[in-house]
Short mmCIF file of C-alpha atoms in Angstrom, two decimals:
data_model
loop_
_atom_site.label_atom_id
_atom_site.label_comp_id
_atom_site.label_asym_id
_atom_site.label_seq_id
_atom_site.Cartn_x
_atom_site.Cartn_y
_atom_site.Cartn_z
CA MET J 1 -216.57 -12.97 183.44
CA LYS J 2 -213.05 -14.29 184.00
CA PRO J 3 -211.44 -16.74 181.55
CA LYS J 4 -211.38 -19.41 184.29
CA SER J 5 -215.17 -19.08 184.59
CA TYR J 6 -215.62 -19.64 180.83
CA LEU J 7 -213.37 -22.70 181.04
CA LEU J 8 -215.37 -24.06 183.98
CA ILE J 9 -218.64 -23.62 182.05
CA ILE J 10 -217.22 -25.43 178.98
CA ILE J 11 -215.97 -28.32 181.13
CA LEU J 12 -219.34 -28.63 182.86
CA PHE J 13 -221.13 -28.59 179.50
CA LEU J 14 -218.88 -31.29 178.03
CA THR J 15 -219.15 -33.53 181.07
CA THR J 16 -222.93 -33.21 180.87
CA CYS J 17 -223.15 -33.98 177.14
CA ILE J 18 -220.62 -36.82 176.92
CA PRO J 19 -222.82 -39.37 178.74
CA VAL J 20 -225.69 -38.52 176.40
CA TRP J 21 -223.67 -38.69 173.19
CA SER J 22 -222.00 -41.90 174.32
CA GLN J 23 -225.37 -43.61 174.06
CA ILE J 24 -225.88 -42.67 170.40
CA GLN J 25 -225.15 -45.21 167.67
CA ALA J 26 -225.15 -44.50 163.93
CA GLY J 27 -224.84 -46.59 160.80
CA ALA J 28 -225.87 -47.23 157.21
CA LYS J 29 -228.66 -49.34 155.72
CA ALA J 30 -230.08 -50.39 152.37
CA GLY J 31 -232.90 -52.59 151.20
CA TYR J 32 -235.18 -53.91 148.53
CA ASN J 33 -238.78 -52.67 148.32
CA PHE J 34 -241.94 -54.32 146.99
CA SER J 35 -244.68 -51.71 146.54
CA SER J 36 -248.27 -51.81 145.40
CA ILE J 37 -251.45 -49.80 145.37
CA ARG J 38 -253.43 -50.87 148.43
CA GLY J 39 -257.12 -51.69 148.23
CA VAL J 40 -259.78 -54.32 147.73
CA LYS J 41 -258.05 -55.77 144.68
CA GLU J 42 -255.13 -58.19 144.69
CA TYR J 43 -251.63 -56.81 145.21
CA ASP J 44 -249.64 -56.15 142.05
CA VAL J 45 -246.15 -55.41 143.37
CA LEU J 46 -243.22 -53.66 141.76
CA PRO J 47 -239.61 -53.84 143.03
CA SER J 48 -237.50 -50.81 143.95
CA TYR J 49 -234.94 -49.98 146.63
CA ASN J 50 -233.97 -47.73 149.54
CA VAL J 51 -230.64 -46.55 150.95
CA GLY J 52 -229.59 -44.21 153.74
CA GLY J 53 -228.47 -43.96 157.34
CA PHE J 54 -229.80 -44.23 160.85
CA ALA J 55 -229.06 -43.05 164.39
CA LYS J 56 -230.47 -44.41 167.61
CA TYR J 57 -230.36 -43.34 171.23
CA LYS J 58 -230.64 -45.65 174.23
CA ILE J 59 -233.53 -44.70 176.52
CA THR J 60 -233.73 -47.85 178.64
CA ASP J 61 -232.25 -51.35 178.48
CA PHE J 62 -235.12 -52.48 176.25
CA LEU J 63 -235.92 -49.31 174.31
CA HIS J 64 -234.03 -47.17 171.77
CA ALA J 65 -235.33 -44.09 169.95
CA ARG J 66 -234.39 -44.40 166.28
CA ALA J 67 -234.38 -41.91 163.39
CA GLU J 68 -233.47 -42.57 159.75
CA LEU J 69 -232.82 -40.49 156.65
CA LEU J 70 -233.49 -42.47 153.46
CA TYR J 71 -233.71 -42.23 149.72
CA PHE J 72 -236.81 -44.39 149.33
CA GLN J 73 -238.50 -45.49 146.11
CA GLN J 74 -242.10 -46.59 145.82
CA ALA J 75 -243.78 -47.80 142.63
CA ALA J 76 -247.19 -48.78 141.32
CA ASN J 77 -248.56 -50.43 138.21
CA LEU J 78 -251.10 -48.48 136.15
CA GLU J 79 -253.83 -49.84 133.93
CA ASP J 80 -253.28 -49.73 130.15
CA TYR J 81 -254.87 -46.73 128.43
CA PHE J 82 -255.39 -44.94 125.11
CA VAL J 83 -253.78 -41.59 124.39
CA LEU J 84 -255.35 -41.39 120.92
CA PRO J 85 -258.19 -43.92 120.55
CA GLY J 86 -257.39 -46.42 117.82
CA GLU J 87 -253.94 -44.94 117.16
CA LEU J 88 -251.78 -44.60 120.29
CA PHE J 89 -252.15 -47.13 123.11
CA ARG J 90 -249.92 -47.36 126.20
CA SER J 91 -249.31 -50.69 127.88
CA ARG J 92 -247.24 -51.86 130.87
CA ALA J 93 -247.57 -48.42 132.43
CA ARG J 94 -246.10 -47.88 135.87
CA VAL J 95 -245.04 -44.94 138.02
CA THR J 96 -241.98 -44.70 140.28
CA PHE J 97 -241.78 -42.20 143.15
CA HIS J 98 -238.32 -41.00 144.18
CA ASN J 99 -238.69 -39.90 147.80
CA VAL J 100 -236.70 -38.49 150.70
CA GLN J 101 -238.06 -40.23 153.78
CA VAL J 102 -237.64 -39.71 157.53
CA PRO J 103 -238.87 -42.60 159.72
CA ILE J 104 -239.08 -42.04 163.50
CA LEU J 105 -239.24 -45.36 165.33
CA ALA J 106 -239.17 -47.03 168.72
CA GLU J 107 -236.83 -50.04 168.84
CA PHE J 108 -237.76 -52.70 171.40
CA GLY J 109 -235.38 -55.45 172.48
CA LEU J 110 -234.97 -58.00 175.26
CA PRO J 111 -232.31 -57.04 177.87
CA SER J 112 -231.89 -60.71 178.81
CA LEU J 113 -230.58 -61.37 175.27
CA ALA J 114 -228.25 -58.36 175.07
CA GLU J 115 -225.14 -60.55 175.18
CA GLU J 116 -226.46 -63.23 172.84
CA PRO J 117 -225.06 -63.55 169.27
CA LEU J 118 -228.58 -63.24 167.81
CA GLN J 119 -230.96 -60.60 169.20
CA PRO J 120 -234.60 -60.27 168.06
CA LYS J 121 -236.07 -56.77 168.01
CA ILE J 122 -239.26 -54.97 166.97
CA LEU J 123 -239.56 -51.52 165.37
CA LEU J 124 -242.76 -49.45 165.60
CA GLY J 125 -243.33 -45.89 164.48
CA GLY J 126 -244.19 -43.55 161.65
CA PHE J 127 -242.63 -41.76 158.70
CA PHE J 128 -242.83 -38.62 156.62
CA SER J 129 -241.66 -38.49 153.00
CA TYR J 130 -241.47 -35.97 150.19
CA THR J 131 -241.45 -36.92 146.52
CA LEU J 132 -238.55 -35.31 144.69
CA TYR J 133 -239.54 -36.78 141.36
CA ALA J 134 -242.18 -39.10 139.91
CA ARG J 135 -241.70 -40.76 136.52
CA GLU J 136 -244.15 -42.81 134.51
CA HIS J 137 -242.77 -45.60 132.30
CA PHE J 138 -244.80 -47.17 129.50
CA ASN J 139 -244.75 -48.93 126.15
CA ASN J 140 -246.17 -46.89 123.26
CA ASN J 141 -248.07 -48.91 120.67
CA VAL J 142 -248.77 -46.94 117.49
CA THR J 143 -251.26 -48.13 114.89
CA VAL J 144 -251.59 -46.22 111.61
CA THR J 145 -253.70 -47.54 108.74
CA GLY J 146 -251.53 -48.87 105.93
CA TYR J 147 -248.39 -49.12 108.05
CA ASP J 148 -246.87 -51.76 110.31
CA LYS J 149 -247.57 -51.41 114.01
CA ILE J 150 -244.80 -49.59 115.91
CA ALA J 151 -243.93 -50.23 119.59
CA TYR J 152 -241.36 -48.33 121.66
CA GLU J 153 -240.71 -47.46 125.28
CA GLY J 154 -241.37 -44.01 126.72
CA THR J 155 -241.29 -42.02 129.96
CA SER J 156 -243.01 -38.94 131.30
CA ASN J 157 -242.45 -36.60 134.25
CA VAL J 158 -245.65 -36.85 136.34
CA THR J 159 -244.39 -35.29 139.57
CA SER J 160 -246.93 -32.47 139.61
CA ILE J 161 -250.08 -34.59 139.35
CA PHE J 162 -249.55 -36.65 142.53
CA ASN J 163 -249.49 -35.78 146.23
CA ARG J 164 -245.82 -35.12 146.94
CA THR J 165 -246.04 -35.42 150.74
CA GLN J 166 -246.72 -38.83 152.24
CA TYR J 167 -246.95 -40.01 155.83
CA GLY J 168 -247.91 -43.23 157.54
CA LEU J 169 -246.98 -46.09 159.83
CA GLN J 170 -244.13 -48.59 159.86
CA ALA J 171 -243.53 -51.86 161.70
CA ALA J 172 -240.61 -54.26 161.43
CA VAL J 173 -239.21 -57.49 162.85
CA VAL J 174 -235.43 -57.38 163.21
CA ALA J 175 -232.60 -59.82 163.84
CA GLU J 176 -229.29 -58.32 165.03
CA LEU J 177 -226.06 -60.33 164.89
CA GLN J 178 -222.31 -59.85 164.71
CA ALA J 179 -220.55 -60.02 161.34
CA PHE J 180 -216.85 -59.17 160.84
CA GLY J 181 -216.83 -57.35 164.15
CA PHE J 182 -219.82 -55.11 163.37
CA PRO J 183 -223.41 -55.37 164.60
CA VAL J 184 -225.51 -56.16 161.52
CA THR J 185 -229.30 -56.07 161.35
CA MET J 186 -231.64 -57.85 158.97
CA GLU J 187 -235.26 -56.77 158.95
CA PHE J 188 -238.60 -57.15 157.26
CA ARG J 189 -240.49 -53.84 157.35
CA TYR J 190 -244.04 -53.00 156.34
CA GLN J 191 -245.01 -49.44 155.42
CA TYR J 192 -248.64 -48.35 155.45
CA ASN J 193 -249.22 -44.95 153.80
CA LEU J 194 -252.08 -43.10 155.49
CA ASN J 195 -252.78 -40.44 152.87
CA PRO J 196 -253.54 -41.08 149.17
CA PHE J 197 -250.94 -40.48 146.51
CA SER J 198 -253.65 -39.88 143.90
CA GLU J 199 -257.17 -38.50 144.31
CA GLY J 200 -259.64 -35.86 143.10
CA ASP J 201 -259.35 -34.76 139.48
CA ASN J 202 -256.79 -37.48 138.76
CA ALA J 203 -259.70 -39.88 138.34
CA ASN J 204 -260.49 -38.03 135.09
CA ARG J 205 -256.96 -37.96 133.68
CA PHE J 206 -256.49 -40.05 130.55
CA ASN J 207 -253.52 -41.93 132.03
CA LEU J 208 -255.09 -42.59 135.46
CA SER J 209 -258.84 -42.95 134.91
CA ALA J 210 -258.71 -46.72 134.31
CA THR J 211 -256.48 -47.24 137.36
CA HIS J 212 -258.82 -45.18 139.55
CA GLU J 213 -261.76 -47.16 138.20
CA ARG J 214 -260.08 -50.33 139.44
CA TRP J 215 -258.76 -49.10 142.80
CA GLY J 216 -261.20 -46.34 143.79
CA ASP J 217 -261.37 -42.55 143.99
CA LYS J 218 -258.41 -42.43 146.37
CA MET J 219 -255.33 -44.59 145.83
CA TYR J 220 -252.91 -45.51 148.60
CA LEU J 221 -249.49 -47.18 148.58
CA SER J 222 -248.06 -49.90 150.79
CA THR J 223 -244.54 -51.32 150.79
CA LEU J 224 -242.89 -54.43 152.16
CA SER J 225 -239.10 -54.15 152.33
CA PHE J 226 -236.17 -56.36 153.26
CA ASN J 227 -233.32 -54.29 154.68
CA ILE J 228 -229.78 -54.82 155.93
CA GLY J 229 -228.07 -52.33 158.22
CA VAL J 230 -224.71 -52.07 159.92
CA LYS J 231 -223.75 -50.01 162.96
CA LEU J 232 -220.59 -48.04 162.18
CA ILE J 233 -220.12 -45.46 164.94
CA ASP J 234 -220.66 -45.12 168.70
CA PHE J 235 -220.66 -41.51 169.86
#
């Protein structure tokens, strides 16, 4: 094939791709999470956070396809428990999951408000996440006959005892506005995990048996988050 033919193919490829890439927007986002075990009992939330980036592609005037890559924490309170009955008691126990999460979402807007300073939008979709690390935090309370009671904080790596893959549904209400020349979004997002993070033999573990007794044989997480994002690049 002649060099001119190669050049013609490259030009055709670029002219085909440029209109597609020109519809892609990318930016950064961060937020504050409030997570809890989900079930018949009252919510007992713990705060954490998320941070990452997003990209979205315009499909129609009212619909964008959106993908995100996030570092996303979830947390849950655990019931107090004995390690050594009468001697070592752990209180204020809680576990934090450090996840990499990929949400895939449909972003719906109103074309009639596209030029307005404040644009309401809705996000609907799902997510997949993988737990890189799970850490339990607790207060150790030591009681030994003839000695003063001792209390100190402790942590434990509990990554291996929980389900490391999580998936579920997400929905959000969004307000997009202009700030300092950039499109900024503020959103409230709810995450509903579909598979349990703890089940099976965990119900018999010394540090989880009381929590399973309260919440059931299978324990699920849910998270409400408040997030702020900013669009940085148009491709």
